[in-house]
Coordinates of C-alpha atoms and ligand atoms in Angstrom, one line a residue:
X1 CA 0.0 0.0 0.0
X2 CA 1.4 3.4 -1.0
X3 CA 1.8 5.7 2.1
X4 CA 1.1 9.4 2.4
X5 CA 4.8 10.2 2.6
X6 CA 4.7 14.0 2.0
X7 CA 3.1 16.2 4.5
X8 CA 1.3 19.3 3.3
X9 CA 0.7 22.1 5.8
X10 CA -1.9 24.2 4.0
X11 CA -3.4 23.8 0.5
X12 CA -4.6 27.2 -0.5
X13 CA -2.7 27.5 -3.8
X14 CA -1.0 25.0 -6.1
X15 CA 2.1 26.9 -5.0
X16 CA 1.8 25.3 -1.5
X17 CA 3.2 22.0 -3.0
X18 CA 6.3 21.3 -5.0
X19 CA 6.6 19.1 -8.1
X20 CA 7.5 15.9 -6.2
X21 CA 4.7 16.3 -3.7
X22 CA 2.2 17.0 -6.5
X23 CA 3.3 13.8 -8.3
X24 CA 3.2 11.7 -5.1
X25 CA -0.3 13.0 -4.5
X26 CA -1.5 12.0 -7.9
X27 CA 0.2 8.6 -7.6
X28 CA -1.4 8.1 -4.2
X29 CA -4.8 9.0 -5.7
X30 CA -4.3 6.5 -8.5
X31 CA -3.4 3.8 -6.0
X32 CA -6.5 4.6 -4.0
X33 CA -8.6 4.3 -7.3
X34 CA -7.0 1.2 -8.6
X35 CA -6.3 -0.9 -5.5
X36 CA -8.8 0.4 -2.9
X37 CA -6.2 0.2 0.0
X38 CA -7.4 0.4 3.5
X39 CA -6.2 3.9 4.7
X40 CA -7.5 5.1 8.0
X41 CA -7.6 8.6 9.4
X42 CA -8.5 7.2 12.8
X43 CA -11.4 9.6 13.6
X44 CA -9.6 12.8 12.3
X45 CA -12.1 15.6 11.6
X46 CA -12.7 18.2 8.9
X47 CA -14.9 21.3 9.0
X48 CA -16.4 22.2 5.6
X49 CA -17.2 25.9 5.3
X50 CA -19.0 26.6 2.0
X51 CA -20.0 30.1 1.0
X52 CA -20.9 29.0 -2.5
X53 CA -22.8 25.9 -3.8
X54 CA -21.0 22.7 -4.7
X55 CA -21.6 19.1 -5.8
X56 CA -18.2 17.5 -6.5
X57 CA -15.9 19.2 -4.1
X58 CA -18.3 18.8 -1.1
X59 CA -19.2 15.1 -1.8
X60 CA -15.6 14.3 -2.4
X61 CA -14.5 15.7 1.0
X62 CA -17.5 14.3 2.9
X63 CA -17.5 10.8 1.4
X64 CA -13.7 10.7 1.1
X65 CA -13.1 11.3 4.8
X66 CA -16.0 9.0 5.8
X67 CA -14.5 6.2 3.7
X68 CA -11.2 6.6 5.6
X69 CA -12.8 6.5 9.1
X70 CA -12.8 10.3 9.6
X71 CA -15.6 12.8 10.3
X72 CA -16.7 15.9 8.5
X73 CA -19.0 18.7 9.8
X74 CA -20.7 21.0 7.3
X75 CA -21.6 24.7 7.6
X76 CA -23.3 26.6 4.8
X77 CA -23.3 30.3 4.2
X78 CA -26.5 30.9 6.2
X79 CA -25.1 29.4 9.3
X80 CA -21.7 30.8 9.0
X81 CA -22.1 34.4 7.9
X82 CA -18.3 34.5 8.0
X83 CA -17.1 37.9 9.2
X84 CA -20.7 39.0 9.9
X85 CA -22.1 36.9 12.7
X86 CA -18.6 36.3 13.9
X87 CA -15.1 37.6 13.1
X88 CA -13.1 35.2 10.9
X89 CA -10.2 35.1 13.4
X90 CA -12.6 33.8 16.1
X91 CA -14.1 31.2 13.7
X92 CA -10.6 30.1 12.9
X93 CA -9.4 29.9 16.5
X94 CA -12.6 28.1 17.7
X95 CA -12.5 25.5 14.9
X96 CA -8.8 24.9 15.6
X97 CA -9.9 23.7 19.0
X98 CA -12.5 21.2 17.6
X99 CA -11.3 19.8 14.2
X100 CA -8.1 18.7 12.5
X101 CA -8.5 20.7 9.3
X102 CA -10.7 23.2 7.5
X103 CA -11.8 23.1 3.9
X104 CA -13.4 26.4 2.8
X105 CA -15.1 27.6 -0.4
X106 CA -15.1 31.3 -0.3
X107 CA -16.2 34.4 -2.1
X108 CA -13.0 36.2 -1.4
X109 CA -9.5 34.6 -1.4
X110 CA -8.5 36.8 1.5
X111 CA -10.9 34.9 3.7
X112 CA -8.7 31.8 3.3
X113 CA -5.6 33.9 4.2
X114 CA -7.3 35.2 7.3
X115 CA -8.4 31.7 8.3
X116 CA -4.8 30.6 7.8
X117 CA -3.4 33.5 9.8
X118 CA -5.4 32.6 13.0
X119 CA -5.6 28.8 12.7
X120 CA -3.4 26.1 14.3
X121 CA -4.7 23.6 11.8
X122 CA -4.3 23.1 8.0
X123 CA -6.6 25.2 5.7
X124 CA -7.7 23.8 2.3
X125 CA -9.0 25.9 -0.5
X126 CA -12.2 24.3 -1.8
X127 CA -12.4 27.1 -4.4
X128 CA -11.9 30.8 -4.2
X129 CA -12.2 33.7 -6.7
X130 CA -8.5 33.3 -7.4
X131 CA -7.7 29.5 -7.4
X132 CA -9.3 26.1 -7.4
X133 CA -6.3 23.8 -6.5
X134 CA -8.4 20.7 -5.6
X135 CA -9.7 20.8 -9.2
X136 CA -6.2 20.9 -10.6
X137 CA -5.3 17.7 -8.8
X138 CA -8.1 15.8 -10.5
X139 CA -7.2 17.4 -13.8
X140 CA -3.6 16.2 -13.7
X141 CA -4.6 12.7 -12.5
X142 CA -7.0 12.4 -15.4
X143 CA -4.4 13.6 -17.9
X144 CA -1.9 11.0 -16.5
X145 CA -4.5 8.3 -16.6
X146 CA -5.4 9.0 -20.3
X147 CA -2.0 10.0 -21.6
X148 CA 0.3 7.9 -19.5
X149 CA 2.6 10.8 -18.6
X150 CA 2.5 14.5 -18.0
X151 CA 5.7 16.3 -19.0
X152 CA 5.9 17.6 -22.6
X153 CA 2.2 17.4 -23.3
X154 CA 0.3 20.5 -24.6
X155 CA -2.9 21.7 -22.9
X156 CA -5.1 24.4 -24.3
X157 CA -7.6 26.2 -22.1
X158 CA -10.3 28.0 -24.0
X159 CA -12.2 30.7 -22.2
X160 CA -11.9 32.7 -19.0
X161 CA -8.6 33.2 -17.2
X162 CA -10.4 32.3 -14.0
X163 CA -9.7 30.4 -10.8
X164 CA -9.8 27.0 -12.5
X165 CA -7.4 28.2 -15.3
X166 CA -5.1 29.7 -12.8
X167 CA -4.6 26.6 -10.6
X168 CA -4.3 24.5 -13.8
X169 CA -1.6 26.8 -15.3
X170 CA 0.4 26.6 -12.0
X171 CA 0.0 22.8 -11.9
X172 CA 1.0 22.5 -15.5
X173 CA 4.1 24.7 -14.8
X174 CA 5.1 22.4 -12.0
X175 CA 4.9 19.1 -14.0
X176 CA 6.0 20.5 -17.4
X177 CA 2.7 20.4 -19.4
X178 CA 2.9 23.3 -21.8
X179 CA -0.1 25.6 -21.2
X180 CA -1.8 27.7 -23.8
X181 CA -4.8 29.8 -23.0
X182 CA -7.2 31.5 -25.5
X183 CA -9.3 34.2 -23.9
X184 CA -11.0 37.3 -25.2
X185 CA -9.4 40.7 -24.5
X186 CA -9.9 41.7 -20.8
X187 CA -10.5 38.1 -19.6
X188 CA -6.9 36.8 -19.8
X189 CA -5.0 34.9 -17.2
X190 CA -4.0 37.3 -14.4
X191 CA -0.4 38.7 -14.7
X192 CA 0.6 37.5 -11.2
X193 CA -0.4 33.9 -12.1
X194 CA 1.6 34.1 -15.4
X195 CA 4.6 35.4 -13.5
X196 CA 4.3 32.7 -10.8
X197 CA 3.8 29.9 -13.3
X198 CA 7.0 31.0 -15.2
X199 CA 8.9 31.2 -11.9
X200 CA 7.9 27.8 -10.5
X201 CA 8.5 25.7 -13.6
X202 CA 11.8 23.9 -13.4
X203 CA 11.5 22.8 -17.0
X204 CA 13.6 25.1 -19.3
X205 CA 11.5 24.3 -22.3
X206 CA 8.2 24.8 -20.6
X207 CA 6.0 27.3 -22.2
X208 CA 2.9 29.4 -21.4
X209 CA 1.2 30.9 -24.4
X210 CA -1.6 33.4 -24.8
X211 CA -3.3 33.0 -28.2
X212 CA -6.5 34.9 -28.7
X213 CA -7.7 32.9 -31.7
X214 CA -9.2 29.6 -30.3
X215 CA -8.6 27.7 -33.6
X216 CA -4.9 28.6 -33.6
X217 CA -4.7 27.9 -29.9
X218 CA -5.9 24.3 -30.1
X219 CA -3.6 23.3 -33.1
X220 CA -1.1 21.2 -31.2
X221 CA -3.2 20.4 -28.1
X222 CA -3.2 17.0 -26.4
X223 CA -5.8 18.3 -24.0
X224 CA -8.5 20.8 -24.6
X225 CA -10.1 22.3 -21.5
X226 CA -12.8 24.8 -20.8
X227 CA -14.9 26.2 -17.9
X228 CA -17.9 28.4 -17.5
X229 CA -17.8 32.0 -18.8
X230 CA -19.4 33.4 -15.7
X231 CA -18.1 32.0 -12.4
X232 CA -20.0 32.0 -9.1
X233 CA -20.0 35.5 -7.7
X234 CA -19.8 37.2 -11.2
X235 CA -23.5 36.8 -12.0
X236 CA -24.0 40.6 -12.5
X237 CA -21.4 40.4 -15.4
X238 CA -23.3 37.6 -17.3
X239 CA -24.5 39.7 -20.1
X240 CA -21.2 41.3 -20.9
X241 CA -19.4 38.0 -20.6
X242 CA -21.8 36.2 -22.9
X243 CA -21.1 38.8 -25.5
X244 CA -17.3 38.8 -24.9
X245 CA -17.0 35.0 -25.1
X246 CA -19.3 34.3 -28.0
X247 CA -16.5 33.0 -30.2
X248 CA -15.0 30.8 -27.5
X249 CA -17.4 27.9 -27.5
X250 CA -15.7 24.5 -27.6
X251 CA -17.5 22.8 -30.5
X252 CA -16.8 19.4 -32.1
X253 CA -15.4 21.3 -35.0
X254 CA -12.9 23.2 -32.8
X255 CA -11.9 20.0 -31.1
X256 CA -11.2 18.4 -34.4
X257 CA -8.5 21.0 -35.0
X258 CA -6.5 19.6 -32.0
X259 CA -4.3 16.5 -32.2
X260 CA -6.3 13.4 -33.3
X261 CA -6.1 11.7 -30.0
X262 CA -6.7 14.9 -27.9
X263 CA -8.9 14.6 -24.9
X264 CA -11.5 17.1 -23.7
X265 CA -11.8 18.2 -20.0
X266 CA -14.3 20.4 -18.1
X267 CA -14.3 20.8 -14.4
X268 CA -18.2 21.0 -14.3
X269 CA -20.8 22.3 -13.8
X270 CA -21.1 22.9 -17.5
X271 CA -23.4 25.3 -19.4
X272 CA -24.2 23.4 -22.6
X273 CA -24.7 25.8 -25.5
X274 CA -22.4 28.4 -23.9
X275 CA -18.8 27.3 -23.3
X276 CA -19.4 23.9 -24.8
X277 CA -21.5 22.8 -27.7
X278 CA -24.1 20.2 -26.7
X279 CA -22.7 16.7 -27.3
X280 CA -19.0 17.6 -26.7
X281 CA -19.2 16.2 -23.1
X282 CA -20.6 13.0 -24.4
X283 CA -18.1 12.7 -27.3
X284 CA -15.6 9.8 -27.4
X285 CA -12.8 12.3 -26.7
X286 CA -14.4 13.5 -23.5
X287 CA -12.9 12.4 -20.2
X288 CA -15.1 14.7 -18.2
X289 CA -16.8 12.1 -16.0
X290 CA -13.5 10.3 -15.2
X291 CA -12.2 13.7 -14.2
X292 CA -15.3 14.3 -12.0
X293 CA -14.7 10.9 -10.4
X294 CA -11.1 11.6 -9.8
X295 CA -12.1 14.5 -7.5
X296 CA -12.9 11.8 -4.9
X297 CA -9.6 10.0 -5.2
X298 CA -7.4 13.1 -5.3
X299 CA -9.2 14.7 -2.3
X300 CA -8.7 11.5 -0.4
X301 CA -5.0 11.5 -1.2
X302 CA -4.9 15.2 -0.2
X303 CA -6.6 14.5 3.2
X304 CA -4.1 11.6 3.8
X305 CA -1.1 13.8 3.1
X306 CA -2.5 16.5 5.4
X307 CA -4.0 14.4 8.2
X308 CA -2.6 10.9 8.2
X309 CA -0.4 9.5 10.9
X310 CA 0.4 6.5 8.8
X311 CA 4.0 7.5 8.1
X312 CA 4.6 8.7 11.7
X313 CA 3.6 5.3 12.9
X314 CA 5.8 3.6 10.3
X315 CA 2.8 1.5 9.2
Ligands
CP1 N1 -15.7 21.3 -10.3 C1 -16.2 21.6 -9.0 O1 -15.5 22.2 -8.2 O2 -17.5 21.3 -8.8 P1 -18.4 21.8 -7.6 O3 -18.6 23.3 -7.8 O4 -19.7 21.1 -7.9 O5 -17.8 21.4 -6.3
NVA2 N1 -15.0 28.9 -12.4 C1 -16.1 28.2 -11.8 C2 -15.7 26.9 -11.3 C3 -16.8 26.1 -10.6 C4 -16.3 24.8 -10.1 C5 -16.6 29.1 -10.6 O1 -15.8 29.6 -9.9 O2 -17.8 29.2 -10.5

């Protein structure tokens, strides 16, 4: 049985792990998926603080920790009112006395930084406006599963330079997957993410490309990825975004311009008829539901690396 050998203190950004930890995490997740080993967290507990809706992230944490003999406790936005009913620093200090880790989905990334500042336990980013690192773990796992390796592949992201794109760009930088993003003007990958991605890649030939034309951007792609045009919390911008992104739909025709054996990924939820043409998710090239399943395996691996005593006990 593969052990959770690398300890992770917090997982707020992909930058909280190095390349070898990231690879170990994906390998551990694959071992969990393929061999169903008996890992136990011996009653360790996780608080789930969700300010935004979720299907995959929440079930992967809840079910994942339960399957490893741990406990989760959920709070939604109504109950929490983070920073309104109670100061963040107090929530963080109190939860540190009760549970072993916190996974939070927040409107504002600073909430995670504030929780981290006052906690004595690990903080996990379950999605913020800036990053979605848990998603990137499942993305890499799915790519490795389908392509057999990571380094040297070409991934093209079509659409918004958002939280999902940012974590993915950073993860690709770490493992050496060339990252191309095609976004309309004004919706590009943020500059700090571009800088960080270039800084953290240890592969000299790694490249990050911004190509506005989607057809040109997918030309050498082994993986084509897209996400919604309007993320949670941006609903007031829907109209402007729908106009700006109108030429950025991933259609079967666009997909056919990528490499012949290219796969298609989407973090879900998807808006069929907007960022993807109806039918693309169901096409033979789509690995979207494997990707969704892999959220469970990768989040279990993450919890093990954060909470497990297995290595300390030498088991
Ligand atoms: N992809 C993803 O994070 O899904 P949920 O928003 O349903 O958790
Ligand atoms: N970019 C999307 C991802 C949802 C999982 C959002 O933030 O709403």
